[in-house]
mmCIF file of C-alpha atoms and ligand atoms in Angstrom:
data_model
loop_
_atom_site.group_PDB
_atom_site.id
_atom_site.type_symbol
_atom_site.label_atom_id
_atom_site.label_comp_id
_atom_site.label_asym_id
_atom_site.label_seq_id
_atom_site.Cartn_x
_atom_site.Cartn_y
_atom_site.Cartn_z
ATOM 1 C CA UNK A 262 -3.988 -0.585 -17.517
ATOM 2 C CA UNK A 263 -3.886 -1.382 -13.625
ATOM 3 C CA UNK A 264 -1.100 -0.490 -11.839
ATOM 4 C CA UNK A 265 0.587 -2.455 -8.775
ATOM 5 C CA UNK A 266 2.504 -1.412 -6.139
ATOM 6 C CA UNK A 267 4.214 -4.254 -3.644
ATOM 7 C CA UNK A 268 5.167 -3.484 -1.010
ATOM 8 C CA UNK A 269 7.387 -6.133 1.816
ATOM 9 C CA UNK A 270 7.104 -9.863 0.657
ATOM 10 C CA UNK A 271 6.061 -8.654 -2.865
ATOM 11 C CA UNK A 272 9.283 -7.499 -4.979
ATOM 12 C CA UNK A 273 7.903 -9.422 -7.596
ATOM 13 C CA UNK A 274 4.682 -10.859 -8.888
ATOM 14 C CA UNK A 275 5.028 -14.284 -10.127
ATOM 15 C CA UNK A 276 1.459 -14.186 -11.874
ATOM 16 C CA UNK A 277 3.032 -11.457 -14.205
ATOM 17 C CA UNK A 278 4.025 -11.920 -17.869
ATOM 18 C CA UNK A 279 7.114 -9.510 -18.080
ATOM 19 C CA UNK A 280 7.121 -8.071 -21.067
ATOM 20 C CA UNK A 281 9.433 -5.015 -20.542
ATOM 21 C CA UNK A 282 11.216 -2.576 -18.250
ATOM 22 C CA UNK A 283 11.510 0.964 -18.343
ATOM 23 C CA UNK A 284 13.759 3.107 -15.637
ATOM 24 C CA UNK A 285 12.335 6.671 -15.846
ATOM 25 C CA UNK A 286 13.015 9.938 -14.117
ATOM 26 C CA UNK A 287 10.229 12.487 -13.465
ATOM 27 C CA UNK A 288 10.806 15.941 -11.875
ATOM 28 C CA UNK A 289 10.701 14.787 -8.298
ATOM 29 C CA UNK A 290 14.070 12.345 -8.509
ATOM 30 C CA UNK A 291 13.733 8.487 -9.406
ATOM 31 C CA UNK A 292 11.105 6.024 -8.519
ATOM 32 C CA UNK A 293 11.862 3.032 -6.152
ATOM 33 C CA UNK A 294 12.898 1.219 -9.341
ATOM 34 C CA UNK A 295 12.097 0.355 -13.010
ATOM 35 C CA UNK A 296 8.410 -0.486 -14.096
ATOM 36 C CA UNK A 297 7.594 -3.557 -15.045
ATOM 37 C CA UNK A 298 5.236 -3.932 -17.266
ATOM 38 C CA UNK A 299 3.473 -7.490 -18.510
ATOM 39 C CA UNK A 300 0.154 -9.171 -18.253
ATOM 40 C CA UNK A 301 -2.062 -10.816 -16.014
ATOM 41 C CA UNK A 302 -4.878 -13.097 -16.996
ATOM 42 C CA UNK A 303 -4.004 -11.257 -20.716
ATOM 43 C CA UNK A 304 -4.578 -7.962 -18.971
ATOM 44 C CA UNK A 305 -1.945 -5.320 -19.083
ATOM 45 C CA UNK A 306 -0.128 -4.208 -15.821
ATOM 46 C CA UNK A 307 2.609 -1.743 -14.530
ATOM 47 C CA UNK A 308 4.189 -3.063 -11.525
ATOM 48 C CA UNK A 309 6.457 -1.133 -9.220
ATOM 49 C CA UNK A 310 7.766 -2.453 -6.048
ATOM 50 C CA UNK A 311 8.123 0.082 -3.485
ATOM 51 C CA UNK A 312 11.113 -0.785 -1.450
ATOM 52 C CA UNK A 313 12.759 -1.391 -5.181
ATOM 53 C CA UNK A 314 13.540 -4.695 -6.107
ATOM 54 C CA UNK A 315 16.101 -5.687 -3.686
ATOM 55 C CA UNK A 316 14.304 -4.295 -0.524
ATOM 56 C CA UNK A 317 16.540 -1.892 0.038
ATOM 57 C CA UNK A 318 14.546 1.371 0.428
ATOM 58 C CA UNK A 319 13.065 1.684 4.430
ATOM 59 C CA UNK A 320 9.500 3.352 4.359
ATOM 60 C CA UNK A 321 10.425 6.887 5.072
ATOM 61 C CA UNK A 322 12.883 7.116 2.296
ATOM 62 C CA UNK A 323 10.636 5.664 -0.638
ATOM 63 C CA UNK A 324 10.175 8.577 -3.385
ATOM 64 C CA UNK A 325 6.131 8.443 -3.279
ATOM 65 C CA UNK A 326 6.410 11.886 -5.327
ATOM 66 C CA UNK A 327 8.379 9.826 -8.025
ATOM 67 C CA UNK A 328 6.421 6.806 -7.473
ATOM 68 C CA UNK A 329 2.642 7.955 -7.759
ATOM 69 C CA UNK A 330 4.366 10.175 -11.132
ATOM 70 C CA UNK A 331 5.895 7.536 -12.667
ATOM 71 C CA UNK A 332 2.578 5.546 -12.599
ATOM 72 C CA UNK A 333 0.522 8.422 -13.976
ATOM 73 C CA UNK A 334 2.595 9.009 -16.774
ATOM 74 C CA UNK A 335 1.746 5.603 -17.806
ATOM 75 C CA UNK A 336 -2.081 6.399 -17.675
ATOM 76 C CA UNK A 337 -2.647 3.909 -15.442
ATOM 77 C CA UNK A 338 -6.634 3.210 -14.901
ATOM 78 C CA UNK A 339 -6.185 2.713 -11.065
ATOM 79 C CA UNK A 340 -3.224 2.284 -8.704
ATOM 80 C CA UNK A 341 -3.706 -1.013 -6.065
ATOM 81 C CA UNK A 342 -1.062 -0.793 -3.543
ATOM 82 C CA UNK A 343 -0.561 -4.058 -1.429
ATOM 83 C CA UNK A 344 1.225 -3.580 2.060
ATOM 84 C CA UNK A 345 1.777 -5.206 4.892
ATOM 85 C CA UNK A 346 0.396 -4.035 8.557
ATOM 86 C CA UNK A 347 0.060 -5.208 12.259
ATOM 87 C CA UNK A 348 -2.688 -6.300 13.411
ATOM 88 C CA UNK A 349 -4.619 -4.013 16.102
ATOM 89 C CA UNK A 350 -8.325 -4.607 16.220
ATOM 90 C CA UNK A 351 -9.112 -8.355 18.073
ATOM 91 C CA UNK A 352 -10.661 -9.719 14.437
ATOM 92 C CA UNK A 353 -6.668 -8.738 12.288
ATOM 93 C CA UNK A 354 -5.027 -11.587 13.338
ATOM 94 C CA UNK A 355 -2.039 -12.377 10.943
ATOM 95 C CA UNK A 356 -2.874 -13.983 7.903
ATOM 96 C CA UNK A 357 -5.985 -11.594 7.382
ATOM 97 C CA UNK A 358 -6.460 -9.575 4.262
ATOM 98 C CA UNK A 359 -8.178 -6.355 4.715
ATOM 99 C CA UNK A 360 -9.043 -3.517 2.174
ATOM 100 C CA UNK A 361 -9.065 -0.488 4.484
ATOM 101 C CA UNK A 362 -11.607 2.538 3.808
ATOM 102 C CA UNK A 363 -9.595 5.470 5.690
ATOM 103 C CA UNK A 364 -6.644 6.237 7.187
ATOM 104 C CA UNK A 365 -4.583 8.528 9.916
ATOM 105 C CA UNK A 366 -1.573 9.667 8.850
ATOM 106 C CA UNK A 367 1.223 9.659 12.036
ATOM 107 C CA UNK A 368 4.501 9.907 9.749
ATOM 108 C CA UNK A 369 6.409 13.154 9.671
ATOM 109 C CA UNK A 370 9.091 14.859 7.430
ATOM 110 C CA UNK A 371 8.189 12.734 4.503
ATOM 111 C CA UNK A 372 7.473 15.064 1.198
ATOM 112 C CA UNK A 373 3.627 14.514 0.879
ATOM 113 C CA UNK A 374 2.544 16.952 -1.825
ATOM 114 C CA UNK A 375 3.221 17.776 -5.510
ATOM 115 C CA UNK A 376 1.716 21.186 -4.801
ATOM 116 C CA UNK A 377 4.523 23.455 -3.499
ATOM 117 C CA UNK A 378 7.299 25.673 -4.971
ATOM 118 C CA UNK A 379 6.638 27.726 -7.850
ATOM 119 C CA UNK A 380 3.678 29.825 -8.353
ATOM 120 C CA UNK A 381 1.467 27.415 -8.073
ATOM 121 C CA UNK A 382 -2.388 28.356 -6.821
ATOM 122 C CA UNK A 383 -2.613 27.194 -3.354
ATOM 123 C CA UNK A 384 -4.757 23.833 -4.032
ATOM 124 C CA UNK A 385 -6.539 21.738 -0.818
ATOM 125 C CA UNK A 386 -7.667 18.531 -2.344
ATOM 126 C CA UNK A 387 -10.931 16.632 -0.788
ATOM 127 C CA UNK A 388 -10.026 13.830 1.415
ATOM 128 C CA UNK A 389 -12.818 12.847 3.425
ATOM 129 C CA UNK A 390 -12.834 9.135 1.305
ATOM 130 C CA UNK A 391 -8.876 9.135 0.901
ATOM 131 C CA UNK A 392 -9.465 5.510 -0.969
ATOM 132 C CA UNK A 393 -11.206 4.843 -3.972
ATOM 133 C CA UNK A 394 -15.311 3.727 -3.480
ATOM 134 C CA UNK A 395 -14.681 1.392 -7.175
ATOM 135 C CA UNK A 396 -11.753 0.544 -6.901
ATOM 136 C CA UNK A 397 -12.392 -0.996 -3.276
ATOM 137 C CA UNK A 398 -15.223 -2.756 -4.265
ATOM 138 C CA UNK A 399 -13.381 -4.332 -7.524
ATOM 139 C CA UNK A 400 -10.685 -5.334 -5.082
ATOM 140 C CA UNK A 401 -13.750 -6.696 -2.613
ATOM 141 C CA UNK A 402 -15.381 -8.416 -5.585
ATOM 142 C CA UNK A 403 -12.367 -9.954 -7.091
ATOM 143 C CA UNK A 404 -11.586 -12.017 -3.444
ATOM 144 C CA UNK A 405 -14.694 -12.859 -3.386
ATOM 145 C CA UNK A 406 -14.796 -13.949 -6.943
ATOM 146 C CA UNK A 407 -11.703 -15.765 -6.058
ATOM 147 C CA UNK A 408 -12.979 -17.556 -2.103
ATOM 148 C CA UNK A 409 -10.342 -15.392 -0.480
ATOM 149 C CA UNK A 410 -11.724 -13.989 2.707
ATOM 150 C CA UNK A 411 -11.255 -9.964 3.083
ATOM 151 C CA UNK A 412 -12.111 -7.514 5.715
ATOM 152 C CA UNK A 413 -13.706 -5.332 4.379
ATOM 153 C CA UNK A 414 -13.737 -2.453 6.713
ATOM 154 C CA UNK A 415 -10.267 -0.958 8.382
ATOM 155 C CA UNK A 416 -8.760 2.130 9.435
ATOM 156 C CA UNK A 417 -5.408 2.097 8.636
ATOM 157 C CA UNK A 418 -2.352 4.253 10.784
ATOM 158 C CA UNK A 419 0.739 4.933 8.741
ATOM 159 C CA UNK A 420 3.666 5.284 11.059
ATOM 160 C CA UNK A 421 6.499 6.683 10.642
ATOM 161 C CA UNK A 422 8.841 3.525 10.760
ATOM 162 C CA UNK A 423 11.420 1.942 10.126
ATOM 163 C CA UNK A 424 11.108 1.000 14.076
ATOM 164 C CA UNK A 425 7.673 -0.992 14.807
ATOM 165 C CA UNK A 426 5.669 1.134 17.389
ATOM 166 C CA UNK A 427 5.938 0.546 21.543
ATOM 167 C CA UNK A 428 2.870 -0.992 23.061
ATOM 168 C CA UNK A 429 1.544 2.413 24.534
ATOM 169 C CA UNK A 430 1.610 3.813 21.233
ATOM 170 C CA UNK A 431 -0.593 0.845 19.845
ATOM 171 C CA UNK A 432 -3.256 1.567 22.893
ATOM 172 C CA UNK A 433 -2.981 5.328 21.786
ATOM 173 C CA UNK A 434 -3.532 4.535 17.638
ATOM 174 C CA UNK A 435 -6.369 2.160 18.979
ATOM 175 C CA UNK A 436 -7.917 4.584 21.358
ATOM 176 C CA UNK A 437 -7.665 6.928 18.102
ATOM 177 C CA UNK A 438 -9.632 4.408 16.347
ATOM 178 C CA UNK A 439 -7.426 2.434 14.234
ATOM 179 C CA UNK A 440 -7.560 -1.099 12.805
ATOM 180 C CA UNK A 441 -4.544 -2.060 11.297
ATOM 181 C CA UNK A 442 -1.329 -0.179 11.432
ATOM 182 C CA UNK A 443 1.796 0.296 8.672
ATOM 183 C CA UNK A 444 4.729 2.449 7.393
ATOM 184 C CA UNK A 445 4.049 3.070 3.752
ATOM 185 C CA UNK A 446 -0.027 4.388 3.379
ATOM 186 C CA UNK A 447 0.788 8.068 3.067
ATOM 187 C CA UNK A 448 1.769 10.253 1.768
ATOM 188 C CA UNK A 449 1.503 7.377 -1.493
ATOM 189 C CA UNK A 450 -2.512 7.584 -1.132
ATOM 190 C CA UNK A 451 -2.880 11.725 -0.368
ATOM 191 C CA UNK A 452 -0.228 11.823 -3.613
ATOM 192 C CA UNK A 453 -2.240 9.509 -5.767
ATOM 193 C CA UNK A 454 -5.728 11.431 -5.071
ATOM 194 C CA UNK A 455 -3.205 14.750 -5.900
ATOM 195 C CA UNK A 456 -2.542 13.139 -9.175
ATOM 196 C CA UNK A 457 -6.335 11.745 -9.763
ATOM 197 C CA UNK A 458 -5.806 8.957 -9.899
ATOM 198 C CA UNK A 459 -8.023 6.175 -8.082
ATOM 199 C CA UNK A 460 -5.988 4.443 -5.335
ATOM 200 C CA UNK A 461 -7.371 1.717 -2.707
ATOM 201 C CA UNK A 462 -4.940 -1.158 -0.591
ATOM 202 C CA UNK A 463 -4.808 -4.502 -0.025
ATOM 203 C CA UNK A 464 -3.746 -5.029 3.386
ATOM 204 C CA UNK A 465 -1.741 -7.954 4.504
ATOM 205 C CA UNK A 466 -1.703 -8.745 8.146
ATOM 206 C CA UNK A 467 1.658 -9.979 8.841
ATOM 207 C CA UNK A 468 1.800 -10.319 13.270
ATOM 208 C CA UNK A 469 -0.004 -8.518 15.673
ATOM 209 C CA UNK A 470 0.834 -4.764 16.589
ATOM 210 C CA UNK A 471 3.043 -4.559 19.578
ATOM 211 C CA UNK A 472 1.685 -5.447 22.558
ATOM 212 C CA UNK A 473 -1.267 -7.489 21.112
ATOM 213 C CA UNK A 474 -1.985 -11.193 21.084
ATOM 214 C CA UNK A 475 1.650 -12.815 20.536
ATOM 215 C CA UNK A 476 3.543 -9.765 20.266
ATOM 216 C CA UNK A 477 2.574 -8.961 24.093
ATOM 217 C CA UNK A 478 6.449 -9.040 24.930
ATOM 218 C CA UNK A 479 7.775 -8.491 21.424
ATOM 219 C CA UNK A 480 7.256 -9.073 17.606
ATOM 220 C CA UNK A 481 9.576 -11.554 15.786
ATOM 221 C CA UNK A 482 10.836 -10.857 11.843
ATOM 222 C CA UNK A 483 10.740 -14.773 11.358
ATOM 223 C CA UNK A 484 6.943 -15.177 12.093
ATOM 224 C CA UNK A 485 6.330 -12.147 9.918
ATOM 225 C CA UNK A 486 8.316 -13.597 6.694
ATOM 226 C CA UNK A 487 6.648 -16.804 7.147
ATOM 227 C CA UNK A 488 2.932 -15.483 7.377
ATOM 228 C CA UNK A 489 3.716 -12.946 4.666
ATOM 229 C CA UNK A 490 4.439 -15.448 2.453
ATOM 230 C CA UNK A 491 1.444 -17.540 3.201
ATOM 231 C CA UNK A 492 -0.501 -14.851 2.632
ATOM 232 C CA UNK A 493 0.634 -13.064 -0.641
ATOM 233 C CA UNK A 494 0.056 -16.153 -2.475
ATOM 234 C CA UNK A 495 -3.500 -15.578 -1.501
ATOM 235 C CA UNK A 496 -3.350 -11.844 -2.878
ATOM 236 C CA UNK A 497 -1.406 -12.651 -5.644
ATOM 237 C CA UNK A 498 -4.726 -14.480 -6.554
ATOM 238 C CA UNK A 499 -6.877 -11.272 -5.919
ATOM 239 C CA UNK A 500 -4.634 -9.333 -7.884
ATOM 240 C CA UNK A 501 -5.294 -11.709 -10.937
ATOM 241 C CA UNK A 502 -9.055 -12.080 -10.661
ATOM 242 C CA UNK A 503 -8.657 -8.097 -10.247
ATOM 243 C CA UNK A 504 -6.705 -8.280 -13.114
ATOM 244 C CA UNK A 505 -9.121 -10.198 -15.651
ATOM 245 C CA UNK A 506 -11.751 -7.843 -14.748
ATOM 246 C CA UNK A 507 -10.096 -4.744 -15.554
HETATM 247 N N1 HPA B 65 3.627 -1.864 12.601
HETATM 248 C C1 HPA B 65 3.914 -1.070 11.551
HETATM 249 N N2 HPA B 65 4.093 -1.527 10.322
HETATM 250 C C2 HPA B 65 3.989 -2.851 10.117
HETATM 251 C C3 HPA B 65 3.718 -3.746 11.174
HETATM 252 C C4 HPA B 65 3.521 -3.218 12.477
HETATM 253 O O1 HPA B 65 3.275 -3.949 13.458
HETATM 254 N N3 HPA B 65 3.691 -4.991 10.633
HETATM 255 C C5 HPA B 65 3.937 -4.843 9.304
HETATM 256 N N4 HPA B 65 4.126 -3.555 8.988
#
């Protein structure tokens, strides 16, 4: 079973065939709300929407911990998180979907690890490839399955939000080398590599990052709700070609 993770602009996924809910707890507090579990393209999912289902949670108080457990528990084959992001390198203009192969981590205070307290073994995991290689390339083969265009290169930034970055720090997370920039990419991918379990992103590009193209001056919400919209209808088709392959 695939799991889903929506992020802004993708509470809930039309395509799906609800055929339950289930609110759980697990030992780091409760998830961003109830699973959903249906079908897509007779496939079974588990869908969780990460700002729960009203959009009330801002990135730096989602429960990842809770999150990345709750989907675990549930065996899940692979977690595909879709997200929305600004824009930085000259070829992310909004409307682009991109499926990102690394990422810098700028947010701070979040809690990014399952392995602390107790007497737990000190444990490092390996994340030189912090996305899956398979999972990436079903996402990759599914657009292309499907005539959506992807990038399929980016380096994504996770910032620490809720506020969108100044201009200067856009020139500073492109001079660091980074593509496309958002607010909810870690700790949810260093958790789900904790947990084992295979993890890659669908990147929506909603507006430029500040300072770029027509955010030179300033970004506007209502051009971000309107491309987001455009553009998850073209991942919600991904997700089901993704889906009938699984
Ligand atoms: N910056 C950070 N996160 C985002 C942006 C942005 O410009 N757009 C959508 N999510």
């Amino acid at each position: 079973m695939l799991a889903i993770i929506g992020g802004s602009g993708l509470t809930q996924l039309s395509i799906l065939d609800v055929s339950r809910r289930l609110a759980v707890r697990t030992p780091y507090g409760e998830p961003s709300g109830a699973l959903t579990f249906g079908r897509i393209a007779g496939e079974d999912v588990v869908f969780l929407a990460r700002h729960g289902y009203g959009h009330t949670i801002p990135p730096h108080e989602v429960n990842y911990r809770a999150n990345i457990w709750a989907l675990k528990e549930q065996k899940v084959e692979g977690v595909v998180s879709v997200t929305s992001v600004g824009g930085i390198r000259a070829d992310m203009q909004p409307g682009v979907v991109a499926v990102p192969h690394q990422i810098i981590d700028y947010t701070w205070g979040r809690k990014n690890t399952y392995f602390e307290g107790g007497e737990q073994p000190v444990t490092h995991i390996d994340f030189t490839e912090p996305y899956s290689a398979p999972l990436r390339r079903r996402i990759i083969d599914a657009a292309r399955a499907c005539g959506e265009p992807v990038v399929e290169n980016a380096v994504y930034a996770a910032t620490q939000g809720p506020r969108l970055e100044t201009a200067a720090e856009i020139n500073r997370i492109e001079r660091d080398g980074v593509d496309v920039v958002g607010m909810t990419g870690m700790p949810e991918a260093a958790l789900a590599r904790e947990a084992e379990l295979n993890y890659a992103t669908i990147a929506v590009v909603a507006n430029f990052a500040a300072g770029r193209g027509d955010s030179l001056h300033a970004i506007r919400m209502e051009d971000i709700e309107q491309v987001l919209q455009q553009s998850l209808a073209r991942v919600r088709r991904i997700i089901e070609k993704l889906a009938s392959r699984a």
